[in-house]
Short mmCIF file of C-alpha atoms (C1' of nucleotides) in Angstrom, two decimals:
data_model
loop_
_atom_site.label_atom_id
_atom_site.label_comp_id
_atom_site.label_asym_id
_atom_site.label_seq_id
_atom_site.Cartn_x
_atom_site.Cartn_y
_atom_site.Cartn_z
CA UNK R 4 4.44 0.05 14.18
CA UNK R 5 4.79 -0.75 10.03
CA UNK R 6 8.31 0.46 9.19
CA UNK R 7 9.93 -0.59 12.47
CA UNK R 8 10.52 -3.81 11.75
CA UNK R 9 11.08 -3.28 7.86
CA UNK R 10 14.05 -1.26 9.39
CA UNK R 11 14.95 -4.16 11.39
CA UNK R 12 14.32 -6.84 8.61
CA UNK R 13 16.79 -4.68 6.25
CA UNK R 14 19.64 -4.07 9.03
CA UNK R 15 20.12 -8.02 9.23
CA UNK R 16 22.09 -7.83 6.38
CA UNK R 17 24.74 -6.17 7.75
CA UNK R 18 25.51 -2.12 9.44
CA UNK R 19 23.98 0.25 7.44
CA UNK R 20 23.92 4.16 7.68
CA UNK R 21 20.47 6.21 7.26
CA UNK R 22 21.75 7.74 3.89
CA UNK R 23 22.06 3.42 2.68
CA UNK R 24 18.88 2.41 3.92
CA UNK R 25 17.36 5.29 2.00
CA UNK R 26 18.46 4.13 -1.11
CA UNK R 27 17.39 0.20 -0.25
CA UNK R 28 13.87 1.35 0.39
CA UNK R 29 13.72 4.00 -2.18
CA UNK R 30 11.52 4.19 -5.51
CA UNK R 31 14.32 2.61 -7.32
CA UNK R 32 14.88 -1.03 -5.42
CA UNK R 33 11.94 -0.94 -2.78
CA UNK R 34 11.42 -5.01 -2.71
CA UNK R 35 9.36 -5.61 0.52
CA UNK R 36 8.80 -2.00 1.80
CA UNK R 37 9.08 1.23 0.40
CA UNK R 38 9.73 4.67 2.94
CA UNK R 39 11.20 7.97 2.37
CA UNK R 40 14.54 9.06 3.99
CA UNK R 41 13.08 11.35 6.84
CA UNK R 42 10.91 8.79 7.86
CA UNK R 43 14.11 5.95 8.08
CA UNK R 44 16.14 8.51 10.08
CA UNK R 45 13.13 9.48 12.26
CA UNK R 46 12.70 5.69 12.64
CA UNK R 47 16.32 4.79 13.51
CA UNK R 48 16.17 7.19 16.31
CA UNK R 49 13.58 5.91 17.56
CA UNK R 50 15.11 2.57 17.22
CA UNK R 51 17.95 3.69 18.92
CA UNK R 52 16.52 5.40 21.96
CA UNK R 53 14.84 2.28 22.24
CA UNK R 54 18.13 0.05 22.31
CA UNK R 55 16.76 -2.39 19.33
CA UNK R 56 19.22 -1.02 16.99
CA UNK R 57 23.00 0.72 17.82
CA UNK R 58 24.50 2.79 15.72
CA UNK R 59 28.14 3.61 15.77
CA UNK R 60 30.33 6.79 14.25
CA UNK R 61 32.09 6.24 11.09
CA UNK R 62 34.45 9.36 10.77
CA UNK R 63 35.13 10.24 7.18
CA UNK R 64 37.74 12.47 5.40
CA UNK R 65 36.65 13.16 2.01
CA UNK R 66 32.60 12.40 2.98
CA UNK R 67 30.69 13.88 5.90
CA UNK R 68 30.76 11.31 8.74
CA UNK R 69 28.20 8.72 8.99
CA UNK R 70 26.51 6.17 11.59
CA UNK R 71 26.18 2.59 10.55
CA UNK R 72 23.72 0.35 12.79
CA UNK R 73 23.02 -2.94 13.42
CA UNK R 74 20.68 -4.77 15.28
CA UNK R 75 20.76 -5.37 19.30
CA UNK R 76 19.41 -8.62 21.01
CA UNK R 77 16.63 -6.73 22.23
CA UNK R 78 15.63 -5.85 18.04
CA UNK R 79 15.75 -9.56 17.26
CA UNK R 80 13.59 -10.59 19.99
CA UNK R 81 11.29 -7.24 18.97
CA UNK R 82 11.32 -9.26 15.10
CA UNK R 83 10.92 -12.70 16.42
CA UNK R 84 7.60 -11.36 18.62
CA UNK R 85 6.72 -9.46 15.25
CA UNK R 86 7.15 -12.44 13.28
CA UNK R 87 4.73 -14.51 15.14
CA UNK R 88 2.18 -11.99 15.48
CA UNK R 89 -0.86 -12.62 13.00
CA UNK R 90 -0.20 -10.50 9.77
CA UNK R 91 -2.54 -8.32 8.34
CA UNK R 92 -3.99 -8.77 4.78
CA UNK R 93 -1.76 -6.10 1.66
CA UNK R 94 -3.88 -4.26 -0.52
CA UNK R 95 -3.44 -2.72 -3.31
CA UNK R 96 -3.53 0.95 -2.98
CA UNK R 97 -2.60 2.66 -6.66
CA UNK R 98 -3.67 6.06 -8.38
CA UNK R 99 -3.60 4.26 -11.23
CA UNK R 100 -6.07 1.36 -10.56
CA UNK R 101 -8.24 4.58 -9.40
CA UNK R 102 -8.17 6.30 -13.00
CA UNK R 103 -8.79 3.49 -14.69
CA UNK R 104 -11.71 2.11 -12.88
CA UNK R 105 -12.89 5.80 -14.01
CA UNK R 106 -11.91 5.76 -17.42
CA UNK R 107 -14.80 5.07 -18.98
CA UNK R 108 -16.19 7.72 -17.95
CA UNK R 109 -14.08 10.38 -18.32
CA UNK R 110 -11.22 11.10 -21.05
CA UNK R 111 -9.55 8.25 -21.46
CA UNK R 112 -6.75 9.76 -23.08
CA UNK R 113 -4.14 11.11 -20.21
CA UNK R 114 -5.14 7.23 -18.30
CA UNK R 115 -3.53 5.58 -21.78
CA UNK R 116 -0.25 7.72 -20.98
CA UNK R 117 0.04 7.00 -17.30
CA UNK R 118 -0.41 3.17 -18.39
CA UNK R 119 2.58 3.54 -20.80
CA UNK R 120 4.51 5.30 -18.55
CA UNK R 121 3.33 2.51 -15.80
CA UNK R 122 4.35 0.06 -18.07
CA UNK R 123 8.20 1.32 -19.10
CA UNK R 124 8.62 2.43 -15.46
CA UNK R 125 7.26 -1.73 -14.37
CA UNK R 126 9.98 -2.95 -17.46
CA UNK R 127 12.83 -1.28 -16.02
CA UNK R 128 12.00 -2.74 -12.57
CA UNK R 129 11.91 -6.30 -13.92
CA UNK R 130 15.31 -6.01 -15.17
CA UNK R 131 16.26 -4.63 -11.88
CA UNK R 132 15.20 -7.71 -10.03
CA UNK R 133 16.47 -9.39 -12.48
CA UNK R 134 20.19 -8.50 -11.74
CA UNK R 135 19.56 -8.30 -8.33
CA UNK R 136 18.23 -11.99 -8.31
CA UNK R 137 21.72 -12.78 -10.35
CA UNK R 138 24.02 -11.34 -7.92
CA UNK R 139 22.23 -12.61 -5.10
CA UNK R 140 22.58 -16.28 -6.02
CA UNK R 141 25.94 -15.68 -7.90
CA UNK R 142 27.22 -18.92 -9.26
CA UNK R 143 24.88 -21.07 -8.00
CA UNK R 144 21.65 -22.32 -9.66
CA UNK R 145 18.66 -21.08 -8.31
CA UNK R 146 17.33 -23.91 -6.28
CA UNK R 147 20.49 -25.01 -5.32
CA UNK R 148 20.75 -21.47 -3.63
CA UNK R 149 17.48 -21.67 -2.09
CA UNK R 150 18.25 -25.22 -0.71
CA UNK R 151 21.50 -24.12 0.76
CA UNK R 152 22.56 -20.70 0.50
CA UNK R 153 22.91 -19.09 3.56
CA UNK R 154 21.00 -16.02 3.51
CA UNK R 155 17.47 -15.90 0.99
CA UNK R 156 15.48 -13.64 2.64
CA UNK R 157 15.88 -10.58 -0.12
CA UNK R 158 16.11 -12.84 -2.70
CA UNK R 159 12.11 -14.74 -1.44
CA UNK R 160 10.87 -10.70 -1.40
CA UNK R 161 13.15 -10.00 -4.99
CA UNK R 162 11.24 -13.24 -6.15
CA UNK R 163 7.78 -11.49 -4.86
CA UNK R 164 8.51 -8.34 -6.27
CA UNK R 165 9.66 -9.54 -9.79
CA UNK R 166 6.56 -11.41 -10.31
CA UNK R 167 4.52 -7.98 -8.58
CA UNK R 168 6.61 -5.52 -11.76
CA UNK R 169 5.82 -8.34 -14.48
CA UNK R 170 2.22 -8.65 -13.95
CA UNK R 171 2.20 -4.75 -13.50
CA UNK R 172 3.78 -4.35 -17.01
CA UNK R 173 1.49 -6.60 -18.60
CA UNK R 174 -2.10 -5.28 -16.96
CA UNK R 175 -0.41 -1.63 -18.09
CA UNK R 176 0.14 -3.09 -22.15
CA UNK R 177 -2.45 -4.96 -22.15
CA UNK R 178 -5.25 -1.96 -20.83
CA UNK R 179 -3.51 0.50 -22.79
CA UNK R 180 -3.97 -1.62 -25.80
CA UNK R 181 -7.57 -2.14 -24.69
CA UNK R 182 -8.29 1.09 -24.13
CA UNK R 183 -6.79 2.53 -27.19
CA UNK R 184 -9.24 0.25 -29.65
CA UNK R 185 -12.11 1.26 -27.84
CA UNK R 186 -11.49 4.86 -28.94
CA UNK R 187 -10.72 3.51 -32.20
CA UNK R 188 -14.48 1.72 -32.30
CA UNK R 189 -15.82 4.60 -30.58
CA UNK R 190 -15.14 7.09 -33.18
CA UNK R 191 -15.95 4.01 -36.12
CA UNK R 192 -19.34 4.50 -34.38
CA UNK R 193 -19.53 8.04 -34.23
CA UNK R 194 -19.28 7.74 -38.02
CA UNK R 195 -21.87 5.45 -38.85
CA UNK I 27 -6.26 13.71 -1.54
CA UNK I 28 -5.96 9.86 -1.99
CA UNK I 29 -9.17 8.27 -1.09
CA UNK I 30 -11.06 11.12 -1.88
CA UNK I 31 -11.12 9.80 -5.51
CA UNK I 32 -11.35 6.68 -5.31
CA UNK I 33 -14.73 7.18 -3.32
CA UNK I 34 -15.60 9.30 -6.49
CA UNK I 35 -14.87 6.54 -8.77
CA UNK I 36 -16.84 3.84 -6.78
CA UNK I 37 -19.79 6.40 -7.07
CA UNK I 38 -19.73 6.35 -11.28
CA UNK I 39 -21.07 3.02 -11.01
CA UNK I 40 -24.84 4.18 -8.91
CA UNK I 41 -25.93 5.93 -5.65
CA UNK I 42 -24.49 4.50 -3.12
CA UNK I 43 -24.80 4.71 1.04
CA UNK I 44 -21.77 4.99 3.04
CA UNK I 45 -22.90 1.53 4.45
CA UNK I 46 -22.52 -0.24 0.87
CA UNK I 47 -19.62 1.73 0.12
CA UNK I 48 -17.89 0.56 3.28
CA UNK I 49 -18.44 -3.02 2.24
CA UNK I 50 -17.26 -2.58 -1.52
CA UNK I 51 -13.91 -0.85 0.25
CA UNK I 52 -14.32 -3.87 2.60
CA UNK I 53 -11.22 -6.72 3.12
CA UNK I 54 -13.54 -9.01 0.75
CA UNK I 55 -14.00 -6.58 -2.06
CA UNK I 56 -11.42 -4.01 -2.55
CA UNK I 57 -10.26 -4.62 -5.72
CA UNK I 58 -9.35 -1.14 -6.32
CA UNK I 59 -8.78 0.90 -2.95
CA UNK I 60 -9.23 -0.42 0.66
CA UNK I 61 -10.59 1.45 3.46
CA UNK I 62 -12.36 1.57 6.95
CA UNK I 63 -16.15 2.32 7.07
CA UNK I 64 -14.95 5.48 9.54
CA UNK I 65 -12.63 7.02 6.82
CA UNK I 66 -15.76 6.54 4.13
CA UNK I 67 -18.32 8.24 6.30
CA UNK I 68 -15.90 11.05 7.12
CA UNK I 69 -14.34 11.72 3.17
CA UNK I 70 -18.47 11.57 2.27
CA UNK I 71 -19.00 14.19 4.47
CA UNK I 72 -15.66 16.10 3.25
CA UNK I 73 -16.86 15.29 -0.56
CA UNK I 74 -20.35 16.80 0.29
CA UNK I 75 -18.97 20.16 1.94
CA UNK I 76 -16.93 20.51 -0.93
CA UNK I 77 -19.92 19.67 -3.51
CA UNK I 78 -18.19 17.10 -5.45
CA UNK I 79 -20.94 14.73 -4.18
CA UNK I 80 -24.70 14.91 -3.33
CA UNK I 81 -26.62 12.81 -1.27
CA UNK I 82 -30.42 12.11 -1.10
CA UNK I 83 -32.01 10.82 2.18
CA UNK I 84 -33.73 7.36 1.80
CA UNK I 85 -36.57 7.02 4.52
CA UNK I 86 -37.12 3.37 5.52
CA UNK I 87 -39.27 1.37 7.75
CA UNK I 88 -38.02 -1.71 8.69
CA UNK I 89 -34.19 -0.17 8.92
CA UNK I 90 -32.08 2.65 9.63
CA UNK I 91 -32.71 5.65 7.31
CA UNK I 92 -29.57 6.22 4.93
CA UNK I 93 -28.70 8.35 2.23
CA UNK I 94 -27.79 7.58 -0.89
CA UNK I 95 -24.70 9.50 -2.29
CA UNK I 96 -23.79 10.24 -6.67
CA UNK I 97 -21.11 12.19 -7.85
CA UNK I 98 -21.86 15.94 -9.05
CA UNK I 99 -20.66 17.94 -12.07
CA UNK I 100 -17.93 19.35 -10.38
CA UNK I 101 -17.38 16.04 -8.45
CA UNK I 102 -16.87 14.64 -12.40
CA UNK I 103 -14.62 17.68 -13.18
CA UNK I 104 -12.56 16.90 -9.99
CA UNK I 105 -12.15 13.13 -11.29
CA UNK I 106 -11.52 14.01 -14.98
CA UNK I 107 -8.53 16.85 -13.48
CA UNK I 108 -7.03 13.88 -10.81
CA UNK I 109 -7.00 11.42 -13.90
CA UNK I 110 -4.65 13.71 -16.04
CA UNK I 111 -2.36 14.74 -13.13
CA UNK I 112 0.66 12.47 -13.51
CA UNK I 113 0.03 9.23 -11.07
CA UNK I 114 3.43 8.22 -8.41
CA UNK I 115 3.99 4.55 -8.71
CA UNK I 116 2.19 2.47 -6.02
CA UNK I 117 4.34 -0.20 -4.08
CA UNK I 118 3.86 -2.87 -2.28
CA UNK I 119 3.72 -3.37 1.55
CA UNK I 120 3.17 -6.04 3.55
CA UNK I 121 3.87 -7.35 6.93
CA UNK I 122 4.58 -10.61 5.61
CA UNK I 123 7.68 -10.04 2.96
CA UNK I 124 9.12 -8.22 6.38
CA UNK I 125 8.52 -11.53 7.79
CA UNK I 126 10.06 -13.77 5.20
CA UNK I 127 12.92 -10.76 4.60
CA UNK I 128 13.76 -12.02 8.18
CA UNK I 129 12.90 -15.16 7.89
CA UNK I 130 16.03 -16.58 7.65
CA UNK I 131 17.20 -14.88 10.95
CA UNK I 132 14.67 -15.91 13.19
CA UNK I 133 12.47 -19.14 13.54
CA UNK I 134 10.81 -19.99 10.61
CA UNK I 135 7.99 -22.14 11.76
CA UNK I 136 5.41 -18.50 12.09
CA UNK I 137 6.17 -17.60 9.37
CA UNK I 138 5.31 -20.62 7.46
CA UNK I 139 2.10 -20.68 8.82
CA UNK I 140 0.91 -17.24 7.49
CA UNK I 141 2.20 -17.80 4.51
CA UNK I 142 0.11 -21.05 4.51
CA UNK I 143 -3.07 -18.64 5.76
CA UNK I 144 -2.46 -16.21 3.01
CA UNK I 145 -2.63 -18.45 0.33
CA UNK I 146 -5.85 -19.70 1.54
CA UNK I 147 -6.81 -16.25 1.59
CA UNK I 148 -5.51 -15.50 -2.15
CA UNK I 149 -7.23 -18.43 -3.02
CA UNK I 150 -10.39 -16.91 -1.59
CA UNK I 151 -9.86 -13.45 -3.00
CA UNK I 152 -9.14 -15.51 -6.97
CA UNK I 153 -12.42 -17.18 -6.47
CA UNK I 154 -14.54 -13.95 -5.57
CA UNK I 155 -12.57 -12.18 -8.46
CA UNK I 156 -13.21 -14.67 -10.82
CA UNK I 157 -17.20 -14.94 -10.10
CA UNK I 158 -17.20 -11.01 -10.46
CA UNK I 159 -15.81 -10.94 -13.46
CA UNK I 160 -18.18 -13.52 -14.53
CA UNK I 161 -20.87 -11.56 -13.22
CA UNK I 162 -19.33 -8.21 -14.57
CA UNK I 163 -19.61 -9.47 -18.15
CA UNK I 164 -22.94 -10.95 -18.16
CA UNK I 165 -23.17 -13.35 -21.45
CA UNK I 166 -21.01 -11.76 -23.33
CA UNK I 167 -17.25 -13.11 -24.00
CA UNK I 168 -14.22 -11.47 -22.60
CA UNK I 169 -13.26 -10.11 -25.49
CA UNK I 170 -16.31 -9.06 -26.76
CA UNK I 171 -17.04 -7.43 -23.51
CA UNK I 172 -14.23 -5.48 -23.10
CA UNK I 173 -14.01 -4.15 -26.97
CA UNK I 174 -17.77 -3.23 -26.62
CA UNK I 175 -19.23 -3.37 -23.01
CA UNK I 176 -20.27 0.11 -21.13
CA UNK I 177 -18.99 0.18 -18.70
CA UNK I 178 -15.52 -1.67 -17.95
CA UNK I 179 -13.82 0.20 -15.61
CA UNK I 180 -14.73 -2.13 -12.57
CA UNK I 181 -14.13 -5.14 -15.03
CA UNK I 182 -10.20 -3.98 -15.74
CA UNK I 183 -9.53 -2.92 -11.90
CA UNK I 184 -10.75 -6.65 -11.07
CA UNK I 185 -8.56 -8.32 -13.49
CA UNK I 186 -5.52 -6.88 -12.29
CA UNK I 187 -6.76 -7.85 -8.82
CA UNK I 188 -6.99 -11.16 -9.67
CA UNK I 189 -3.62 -11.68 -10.94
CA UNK I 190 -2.58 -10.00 -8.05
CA UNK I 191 -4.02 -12.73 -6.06
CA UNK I 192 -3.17 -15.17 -8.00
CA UNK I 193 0.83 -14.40 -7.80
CA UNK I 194 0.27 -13.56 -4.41
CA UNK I 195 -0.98 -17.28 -3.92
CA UNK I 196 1.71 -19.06 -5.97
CA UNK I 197 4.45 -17.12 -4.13
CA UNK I 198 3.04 -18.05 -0.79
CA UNK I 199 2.53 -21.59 -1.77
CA UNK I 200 6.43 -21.77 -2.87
CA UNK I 201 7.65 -20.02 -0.40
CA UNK I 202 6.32 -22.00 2.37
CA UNK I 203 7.37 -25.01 0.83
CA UNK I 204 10.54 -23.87 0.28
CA UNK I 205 10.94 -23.11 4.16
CA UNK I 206 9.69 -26.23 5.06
CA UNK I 207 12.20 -28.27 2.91
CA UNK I 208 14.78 -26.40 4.43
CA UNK I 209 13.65 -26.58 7.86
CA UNK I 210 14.20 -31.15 6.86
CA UNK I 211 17.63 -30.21 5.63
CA UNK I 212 19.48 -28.38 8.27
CA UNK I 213 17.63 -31.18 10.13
CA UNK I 214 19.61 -33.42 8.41
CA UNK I 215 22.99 -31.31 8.68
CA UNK I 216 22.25 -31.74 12.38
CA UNK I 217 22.31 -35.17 12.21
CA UNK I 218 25.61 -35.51 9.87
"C1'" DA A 19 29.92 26.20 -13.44
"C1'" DG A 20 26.05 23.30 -12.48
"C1'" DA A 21 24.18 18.86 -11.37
"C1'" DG A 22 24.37 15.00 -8.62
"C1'" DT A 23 25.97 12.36 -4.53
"C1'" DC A 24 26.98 11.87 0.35
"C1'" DA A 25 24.98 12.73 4.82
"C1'" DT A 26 21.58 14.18 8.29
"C1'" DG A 27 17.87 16.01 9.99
"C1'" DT A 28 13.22 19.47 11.53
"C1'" DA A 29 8.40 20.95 11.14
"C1'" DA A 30 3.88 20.96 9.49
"C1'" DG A 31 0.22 18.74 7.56
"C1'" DC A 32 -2.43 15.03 5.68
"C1'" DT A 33 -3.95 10.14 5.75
"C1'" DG A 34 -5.09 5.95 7.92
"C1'" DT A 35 -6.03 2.92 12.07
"C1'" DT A 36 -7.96 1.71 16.58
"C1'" DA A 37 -11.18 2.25 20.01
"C1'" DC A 38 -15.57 3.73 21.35
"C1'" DA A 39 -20.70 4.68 20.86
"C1'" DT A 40 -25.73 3.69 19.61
"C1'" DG A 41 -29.90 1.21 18.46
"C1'" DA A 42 -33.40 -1.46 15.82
"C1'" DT A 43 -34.07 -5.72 13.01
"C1'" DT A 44 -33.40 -10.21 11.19
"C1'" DC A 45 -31.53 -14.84 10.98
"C1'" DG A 46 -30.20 -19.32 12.99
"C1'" DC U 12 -31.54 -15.66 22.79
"C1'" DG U 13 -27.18 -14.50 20.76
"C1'" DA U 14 -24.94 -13.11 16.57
"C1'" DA U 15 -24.95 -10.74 12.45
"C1'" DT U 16 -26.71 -6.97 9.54
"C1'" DC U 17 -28.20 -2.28 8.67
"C1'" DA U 18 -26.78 2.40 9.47
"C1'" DT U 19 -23.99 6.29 11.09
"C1'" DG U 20 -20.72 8.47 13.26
"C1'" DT U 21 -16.75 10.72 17.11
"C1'" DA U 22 -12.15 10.96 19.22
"C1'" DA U 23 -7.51 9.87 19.80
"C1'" DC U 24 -3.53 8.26 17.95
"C1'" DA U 25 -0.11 6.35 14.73
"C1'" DG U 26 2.01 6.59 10.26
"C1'" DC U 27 3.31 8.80 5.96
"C1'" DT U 28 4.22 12.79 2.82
"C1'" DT U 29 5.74 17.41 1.59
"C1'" DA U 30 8.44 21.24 2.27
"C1'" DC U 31 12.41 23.17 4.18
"C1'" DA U 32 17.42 23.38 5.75
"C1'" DT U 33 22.61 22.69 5.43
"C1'" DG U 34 27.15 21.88 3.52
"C1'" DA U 35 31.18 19.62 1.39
"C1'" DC U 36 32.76 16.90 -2.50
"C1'" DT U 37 32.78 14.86 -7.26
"C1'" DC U 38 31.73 14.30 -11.91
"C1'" DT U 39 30.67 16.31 -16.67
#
DNA sequence: AGAGTCATGTAAGCTGTTACATGATTCG
DNA sequence: CGAATCATGTAACAGCTTACATGACTCT
């Protein structure tokens, strides 16, 4: 059970329909899990016929109706046990990493591409986070709000996943770079 | 077809048995791809059907017989096709962001422990990097390696492993911290 | 008029994890 | 003498991805 309790981590911030936990654990935001929408509403039934989450109907005129959730006693004691359970190790798991451990041996071109693209794609997530981590703490300073503020959960994972996007953007530049002046010196030495 | 490549990757650098390759896909290694000696021994025997790799039986004495496994032309055409196709973003996923996501919700004191036994663990994981990168790069510099070196595809996948770890220590380090010195302040709002 | 958003799912297939199974050799 | 290493798998299950399906409303 992986997603279960992602569900249930993301519902403590308040009701939220399938359609809006989509979005929160889509490509675009994605801070401390990432699943795609017929897996959440799969998962929320499940959720539901097990009584950790209840949903209620939210009848809409100009939309089609929707069901916010929240979470049920029984789904914070299911996140408390989770919680103390022993966590597994992350790894990294990435295409990319693949193609590049590869590149030397095969055209290195279309790897220098996917790096750029990495790269801009990694940018535009920093400066995601970046607003996120803004609105979150609103007017406060930042350890101020992590002193005191009242609920820093998504901002400890924004934190993580800031610091994941920047260091992604820089391996990306930095290999691209790399990669593109050992064709250069390649071709130098095809020469000589 | 995830893993698939990956395997083929690992294979550019020698011949390898599904034994070794189970350890380089280990929990130590991994700096690339992770996987279970089961899923390595089945997606050889999937890659050998399909021809993309060979394998050559090793008779030994003192040990099990095992075979030894490279990647074929059309294994290397396979590789060179994946590495153009356009790569989806990898993300992050890990038990313990759920954990801290929550951990505002629920008692904090688990939480802060793993956190404590993951940045042991990061530490761990920068220390092996770091001495393969060493080893990776032989005399040479860094620089001078990676301009002119043969093969640096393992090299670049470790690097970005490492700073992985590294960030993944840090966070853990402040986080748990962090928790901690709140923990003494509601204390203290107790008291008041 | 067409694209995108809101809103919810089903079904099939692929990938990954957990549990089980075997047996000799070497190291502490 | 017990634990770890070498060496290879099978079987069952859980989790994730891809493709398909529907329909009204809103924005350009």
């Amino acid at each position: 059970m992986a997603l279960r309790h992602a569900v249930l981590a993301a519902l403590l911030d308040g009701e939220y329909s399938g359609y809006q936990l989509a979005k929160a654990f889509d490509v675009g935001v994605a801070n401390f899990w990432h699943a795609l929408p017929q897996q959440l509403y799969a998962e929320l039934a499940k959720l539901e016929k097990d009584g950790l989450v209840a949903g209620r109907q939210v009848v809409q005129e100009t939309r089609p109706n929707k069901r916010l959730f929240h979470v049920t006693d029984a789904g914070m004691a299911e996140l408390e046990q989770f919680a103390a359970a022993s966590a597994k190790p992350g790894f990294i798991r990435d295409d990319l990493l693949v193609k590049v451990q590869a590149a030397d041996h095969i055209g290195s071109g279309p790897v220098i591409d996917q790096l750029d693209e990495r790269a801009a794609a990694a940018s535009a997530k920093v400066e995601l986070f970046g607003n996120l981590l803004r609105q979150l703490r609103g007017e406060m300073d930042e350890d101020e709000f992590l002193l005191r503020g009242e609920r820093i959960g998504p901002y400890l994972t924004c934190l993580r996943g800031l610091a994941f996007e920047e260091e992604n953007r820089d391996w990306c530049l930095r290999i691209a770079a790399l990669l593109r002046r050992r064709q250069a010196v390649a071709v130098e030495g095809d020469g000589a």
